[in-house]
Short mmCIF file of C-alpha atoms and ligand atoms in Angstrom, two decimals:
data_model
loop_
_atom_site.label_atom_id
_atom_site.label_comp_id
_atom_site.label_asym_id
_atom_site.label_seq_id
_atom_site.Cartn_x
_atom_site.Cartn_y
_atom_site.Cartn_z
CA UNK A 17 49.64 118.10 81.27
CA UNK A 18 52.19 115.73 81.36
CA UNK A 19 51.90 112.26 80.27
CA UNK A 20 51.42 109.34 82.65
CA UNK A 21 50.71 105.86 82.11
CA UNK A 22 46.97 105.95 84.03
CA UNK A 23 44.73 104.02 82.36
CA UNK A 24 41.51 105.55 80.41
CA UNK A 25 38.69 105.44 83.04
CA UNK A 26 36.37 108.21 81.37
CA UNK A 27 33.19 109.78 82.89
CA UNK A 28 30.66 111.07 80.15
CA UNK A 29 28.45 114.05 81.23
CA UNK A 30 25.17 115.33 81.14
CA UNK A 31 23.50 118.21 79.01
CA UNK A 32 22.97 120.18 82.33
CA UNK A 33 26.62 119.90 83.91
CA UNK A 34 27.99 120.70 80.35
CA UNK A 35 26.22 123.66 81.43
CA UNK A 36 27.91 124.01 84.36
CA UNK A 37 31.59 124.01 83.04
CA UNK A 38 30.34 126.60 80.45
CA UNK A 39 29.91 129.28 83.03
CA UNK A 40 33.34 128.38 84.54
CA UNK A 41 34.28 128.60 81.24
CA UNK A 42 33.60 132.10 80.72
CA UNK A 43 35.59 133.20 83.81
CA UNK A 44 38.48 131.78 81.93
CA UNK A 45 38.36 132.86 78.86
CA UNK A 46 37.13 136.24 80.45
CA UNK A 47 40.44 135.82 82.34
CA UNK A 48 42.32 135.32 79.65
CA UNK A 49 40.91 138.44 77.69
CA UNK A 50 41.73 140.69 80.82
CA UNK A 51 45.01 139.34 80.35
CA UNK A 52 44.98 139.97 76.03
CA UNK A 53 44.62 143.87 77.07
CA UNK A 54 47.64 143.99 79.61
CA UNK A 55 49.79 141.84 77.71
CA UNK A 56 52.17 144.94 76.63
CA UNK A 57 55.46 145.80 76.92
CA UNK A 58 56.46 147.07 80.46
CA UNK A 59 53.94 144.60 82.28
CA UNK A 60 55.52 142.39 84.58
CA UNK A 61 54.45 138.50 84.58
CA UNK A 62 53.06 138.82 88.27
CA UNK A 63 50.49 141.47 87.67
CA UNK A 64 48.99 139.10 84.89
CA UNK A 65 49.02 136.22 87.34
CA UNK A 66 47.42 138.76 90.19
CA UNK A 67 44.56 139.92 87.48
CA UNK A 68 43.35 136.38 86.66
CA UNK A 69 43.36 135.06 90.46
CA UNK A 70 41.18 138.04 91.13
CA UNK A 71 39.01 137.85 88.50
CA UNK A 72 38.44 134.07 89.78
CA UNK A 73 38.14 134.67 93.29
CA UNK A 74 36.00 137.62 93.22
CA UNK A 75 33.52 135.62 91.05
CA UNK A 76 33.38 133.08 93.16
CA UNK A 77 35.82 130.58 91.90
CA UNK A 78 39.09 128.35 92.69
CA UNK A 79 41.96 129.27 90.41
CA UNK A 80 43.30 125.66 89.63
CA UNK A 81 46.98 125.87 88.94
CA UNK A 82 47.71 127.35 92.57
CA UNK A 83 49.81 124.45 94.86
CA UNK A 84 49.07 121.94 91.98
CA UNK A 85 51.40 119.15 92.98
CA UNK A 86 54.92 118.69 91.70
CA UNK A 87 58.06 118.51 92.57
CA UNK A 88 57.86 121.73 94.19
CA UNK A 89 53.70 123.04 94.74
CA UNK A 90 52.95 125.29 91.67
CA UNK A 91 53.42 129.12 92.90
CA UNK A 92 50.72 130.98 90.27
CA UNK A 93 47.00 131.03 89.31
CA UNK A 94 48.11 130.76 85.64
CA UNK A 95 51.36 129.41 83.89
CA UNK A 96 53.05 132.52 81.59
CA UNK A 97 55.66 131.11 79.21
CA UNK A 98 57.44 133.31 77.06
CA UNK A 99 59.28 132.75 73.78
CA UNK A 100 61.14 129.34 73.94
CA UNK A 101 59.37 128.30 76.99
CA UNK A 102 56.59 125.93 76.03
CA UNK A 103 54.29 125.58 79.03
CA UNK A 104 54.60 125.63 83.07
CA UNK A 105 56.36 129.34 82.91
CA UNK A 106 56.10 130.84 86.72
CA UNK A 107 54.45 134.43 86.76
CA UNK A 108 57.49 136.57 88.44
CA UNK A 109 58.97 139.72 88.05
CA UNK A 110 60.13 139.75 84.44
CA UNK A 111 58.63 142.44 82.34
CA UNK A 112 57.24 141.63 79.13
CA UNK A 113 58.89 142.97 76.15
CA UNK A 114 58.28 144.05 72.55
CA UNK A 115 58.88 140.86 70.07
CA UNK A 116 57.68 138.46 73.19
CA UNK A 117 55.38 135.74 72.25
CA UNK A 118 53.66 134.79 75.40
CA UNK A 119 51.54 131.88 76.33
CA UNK A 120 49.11 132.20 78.83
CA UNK A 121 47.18 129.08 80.17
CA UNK A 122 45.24 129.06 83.29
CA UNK A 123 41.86 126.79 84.88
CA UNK A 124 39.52 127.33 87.91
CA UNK A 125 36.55 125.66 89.27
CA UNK A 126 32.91 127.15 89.80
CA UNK A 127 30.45 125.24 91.73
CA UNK A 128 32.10 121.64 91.33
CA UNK A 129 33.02 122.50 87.24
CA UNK A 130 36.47 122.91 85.62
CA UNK A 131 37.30 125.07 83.02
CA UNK A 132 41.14 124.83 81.15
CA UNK A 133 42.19 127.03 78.41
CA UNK A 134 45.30 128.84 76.95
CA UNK A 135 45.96 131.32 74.46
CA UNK A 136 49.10 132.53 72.90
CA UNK A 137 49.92 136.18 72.48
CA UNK A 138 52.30 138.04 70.27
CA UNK A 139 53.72 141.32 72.62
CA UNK A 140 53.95 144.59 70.07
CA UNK A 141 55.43 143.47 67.02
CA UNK A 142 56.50 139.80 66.38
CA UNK A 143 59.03 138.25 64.14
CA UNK A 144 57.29 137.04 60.93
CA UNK A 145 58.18 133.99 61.76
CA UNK A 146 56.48 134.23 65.74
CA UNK A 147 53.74 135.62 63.97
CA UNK A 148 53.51 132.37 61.45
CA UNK A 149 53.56 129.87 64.29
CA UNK A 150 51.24 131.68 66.65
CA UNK A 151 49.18 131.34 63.53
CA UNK A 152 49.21 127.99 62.55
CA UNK A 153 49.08 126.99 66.26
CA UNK A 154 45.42 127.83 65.89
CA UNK A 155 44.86 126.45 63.29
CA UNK A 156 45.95 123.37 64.60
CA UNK A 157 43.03 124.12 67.59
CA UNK A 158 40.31 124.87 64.92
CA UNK A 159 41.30 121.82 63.08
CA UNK A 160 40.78 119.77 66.20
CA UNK A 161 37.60 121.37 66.52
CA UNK A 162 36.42 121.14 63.28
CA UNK A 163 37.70 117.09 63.32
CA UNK A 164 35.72 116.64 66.69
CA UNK A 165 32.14 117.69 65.15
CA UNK A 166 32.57 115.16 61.82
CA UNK A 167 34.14 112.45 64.14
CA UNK A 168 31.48 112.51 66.28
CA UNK A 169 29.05 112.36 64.23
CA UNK A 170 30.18 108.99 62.51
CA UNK A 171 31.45 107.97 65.77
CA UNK A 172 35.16 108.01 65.10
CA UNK A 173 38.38 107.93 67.05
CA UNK A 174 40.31 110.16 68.39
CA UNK A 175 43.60 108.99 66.68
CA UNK A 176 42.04 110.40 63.16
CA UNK A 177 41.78 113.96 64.91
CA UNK A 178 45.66 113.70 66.20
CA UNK A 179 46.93 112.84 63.11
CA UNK A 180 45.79 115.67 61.46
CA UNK A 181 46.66 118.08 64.04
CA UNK A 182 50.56 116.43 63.62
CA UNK A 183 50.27 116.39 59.98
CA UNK A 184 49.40 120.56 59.49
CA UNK A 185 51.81 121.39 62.57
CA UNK A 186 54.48 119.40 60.14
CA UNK A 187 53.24 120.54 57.00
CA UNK A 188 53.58 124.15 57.97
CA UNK A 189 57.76 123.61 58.40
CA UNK A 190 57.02 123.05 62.57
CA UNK A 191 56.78 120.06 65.43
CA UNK A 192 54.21 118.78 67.12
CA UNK A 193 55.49 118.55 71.27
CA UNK A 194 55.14 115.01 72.35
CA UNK A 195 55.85 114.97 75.79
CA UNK A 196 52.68 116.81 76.53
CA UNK A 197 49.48 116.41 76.02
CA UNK A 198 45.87 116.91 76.92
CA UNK A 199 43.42 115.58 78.84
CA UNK A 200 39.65 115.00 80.25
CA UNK A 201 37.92 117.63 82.21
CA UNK A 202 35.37 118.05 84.54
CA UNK A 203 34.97 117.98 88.38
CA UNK A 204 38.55 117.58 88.13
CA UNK A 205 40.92 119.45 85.90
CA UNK A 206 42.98 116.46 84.69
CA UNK A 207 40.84 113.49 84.18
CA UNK A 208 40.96 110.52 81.52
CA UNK A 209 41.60 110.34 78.99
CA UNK A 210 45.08 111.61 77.95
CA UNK A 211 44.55 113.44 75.11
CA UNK A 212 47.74 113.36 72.32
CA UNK A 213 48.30 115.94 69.76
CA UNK A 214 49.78 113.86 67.71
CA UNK A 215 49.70 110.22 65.82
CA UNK A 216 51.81 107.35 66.94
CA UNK A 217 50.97 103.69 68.40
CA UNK A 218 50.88 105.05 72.27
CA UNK A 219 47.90 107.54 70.70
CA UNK A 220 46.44 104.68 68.98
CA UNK A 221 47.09 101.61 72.24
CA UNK A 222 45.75 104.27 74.28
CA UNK A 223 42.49 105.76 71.45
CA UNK A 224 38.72 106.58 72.60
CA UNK A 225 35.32 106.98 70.39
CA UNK A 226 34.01 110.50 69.94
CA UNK A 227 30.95 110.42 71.55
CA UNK A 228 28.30 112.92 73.47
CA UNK A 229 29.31 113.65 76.95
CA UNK A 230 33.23 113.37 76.47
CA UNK A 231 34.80 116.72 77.63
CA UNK A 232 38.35 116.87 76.67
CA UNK A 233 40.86 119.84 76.99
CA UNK A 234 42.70 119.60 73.71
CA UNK A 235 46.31 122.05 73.93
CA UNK A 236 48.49 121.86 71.16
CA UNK A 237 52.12 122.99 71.61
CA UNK A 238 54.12 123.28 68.49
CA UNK A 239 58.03 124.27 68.09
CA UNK A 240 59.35 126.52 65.16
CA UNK A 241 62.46 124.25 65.99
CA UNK A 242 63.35 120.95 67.10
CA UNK A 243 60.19 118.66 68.89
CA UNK A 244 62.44 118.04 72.17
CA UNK A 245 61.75 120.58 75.60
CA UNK A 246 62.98 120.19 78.74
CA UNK A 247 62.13 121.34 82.61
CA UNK A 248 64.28 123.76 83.89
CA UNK A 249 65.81 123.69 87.68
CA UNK A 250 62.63 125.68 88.73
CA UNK A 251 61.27 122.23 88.66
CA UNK A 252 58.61 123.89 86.02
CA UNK A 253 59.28 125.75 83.27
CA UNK A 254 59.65 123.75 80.09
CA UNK A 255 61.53 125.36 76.85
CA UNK A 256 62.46 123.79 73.62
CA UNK A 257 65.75 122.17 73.61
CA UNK A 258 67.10 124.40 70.83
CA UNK A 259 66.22 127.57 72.42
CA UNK A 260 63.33 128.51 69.14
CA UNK A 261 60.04 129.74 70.40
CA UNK A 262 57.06 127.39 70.66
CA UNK A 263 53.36 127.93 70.93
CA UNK A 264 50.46 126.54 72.97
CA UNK A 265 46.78 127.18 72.45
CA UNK A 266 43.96 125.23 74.56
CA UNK A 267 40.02 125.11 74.99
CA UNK A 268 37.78 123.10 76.89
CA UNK A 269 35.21 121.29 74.34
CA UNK A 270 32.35 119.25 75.07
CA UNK A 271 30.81 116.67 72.95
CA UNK A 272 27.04 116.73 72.99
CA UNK A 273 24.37 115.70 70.36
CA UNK A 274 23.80 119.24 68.68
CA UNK A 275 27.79 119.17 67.93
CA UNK A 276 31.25 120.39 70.00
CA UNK A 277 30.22 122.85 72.44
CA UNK A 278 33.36 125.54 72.81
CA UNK A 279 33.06 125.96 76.55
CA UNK A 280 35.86 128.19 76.77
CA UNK A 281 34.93 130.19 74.02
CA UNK A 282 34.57 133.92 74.12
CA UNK A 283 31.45 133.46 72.49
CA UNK A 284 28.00 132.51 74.26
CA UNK A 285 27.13 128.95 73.71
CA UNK A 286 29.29 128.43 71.23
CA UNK A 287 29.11 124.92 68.74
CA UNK A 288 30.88 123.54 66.27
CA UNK A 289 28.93 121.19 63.76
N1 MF3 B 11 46.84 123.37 80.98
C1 MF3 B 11 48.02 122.79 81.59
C2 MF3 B 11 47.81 121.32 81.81
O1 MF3 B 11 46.72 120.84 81.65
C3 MF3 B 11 48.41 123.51 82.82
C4 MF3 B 11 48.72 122.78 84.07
S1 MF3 B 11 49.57 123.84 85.09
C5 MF3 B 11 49.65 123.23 86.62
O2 MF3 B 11 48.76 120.62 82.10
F1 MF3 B 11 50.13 124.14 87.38
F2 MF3 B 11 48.44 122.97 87.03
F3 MF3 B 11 50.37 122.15 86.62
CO1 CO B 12 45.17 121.73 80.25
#
């Protein structure tokens, strides 16, 4: 999401509605598996946007993105961004080709619970070097992971997980986007707190414990290029400034006693101790 100066108000939840956001969970990472198998070349943006709202809807839920406030209401169930375009790409007519590296992120609600997750996709074949970013893009969401379960088990800080994140986006030859970042989750989709990829004195003015009942969605975007994106006059669509592809993975995770529960896994009841 992007970054606003709100300050941290965060709600902690229960065992049982952690239980809740898992099963809208699984309608979005079912989504975005419906999406994995039609993600060829030939298939147009639109008919991935029309799978996921349908999935949603005919399970009973709210796809999230649609008329989400901006400059202009967003137009899509899910945001599709291809190559250089980082995040907020509009589903539309274009037609996905061999080499693309798409990014598909999309949220809905079931029964009061929020669900937020992305995944990025290589079309066909992929440059090497696609292939090496899409890679170490999630990494950067296992490391998070991984980071979460220790840190909360010694009570830490967020900060500690960021800087890690930054530091094997960097070490891997790529940049960590700044002007994004995540965010808390629950009856809403955005809630507090932000959520930073990355490791400088905003992340650490604005840092939180790791403890049980913090849900955050945690989306690293990383550039093969230069760290710098901008919006395009579709008052949406943000690329990298140089015009190199970028990546963006996301998952819902809850913190509960027994360890990181992945609620948007594709697993069942998957945690992370
Ligand atoms: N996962 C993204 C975010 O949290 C997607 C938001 S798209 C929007 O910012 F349409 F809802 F804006
Ligand atoms: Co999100």
């Amino acid at each position: 999401m992007v970054k606003s100066g709100k300050p941290n108000q965060i709600s902690l939840k229960s065992h049982a509605q952690m239980a809740l956001m898992r099963r809208s969970g699984k309608l979005v990472s079912e989504a975005l598996a419906i999406c994995r198998a039609m993600a060829v070349p030939g298939t147009s943006l639109i008919n991935l946007d029309s799978a996921v709202e349908q999935h949603f809807v005919s399970h009973g839920a709210v796809p999230l993105f649609k008329g989400y406030p901006g400059k202009v209401p967003y137009p899509g169930s899910t945001c599709l961004s291809v190559n250089e375009q980082v995040v907020h790409g509009l589903p539309g007519p274009r037609v996905l080709q061999e080499g693309d590296l798409l990014k598909i992120d999309t949220a809905c609600r079931l029964d009061g619970w929020c669900a937020d997750a992305a995944v990025t996709i290589p079309v066909g074949a992929v440059s090497s070097g696609k292939e090496r970013l899409c890679r170490v893009t999630e990494e950067v969401l296992q490391l998070a992971i991984k980071e979460l379960a220790a840190g909360l088990k010694r009570r830490g800080l967020w900060s500690e997980v960021a800087r890690k994140m930054q530091l094997h986006a960097e070490a891997s030859g790529f940049r960590m986007v700044t002007q994004y970042v995540g965010h808390g989750i629950g009856e809403s989709m955005h809630e507090p707190p932000q959520v930073p990829n990355y490791y400088d004195r905003e992340t650490v003015d604005h840092d939180f414990r790791l403890v049980p009942g913090l849900v955050l969605a945690v989306e690293p975007m990383v550039n093969m290029g230069v760290a710098q994106t901008k919006v395009l006059r579709d008052h949406w669509t943000v690329v990298t400034r140089d015009g190199l592809p970028s990546a963006h993975v996301e998952h819902t995770l809850g913190l509960m006693a027994d360890g990181v529960w992945v609620i948007t896994s594709d697993r069942d009841d998957e945690i992370v101790t």
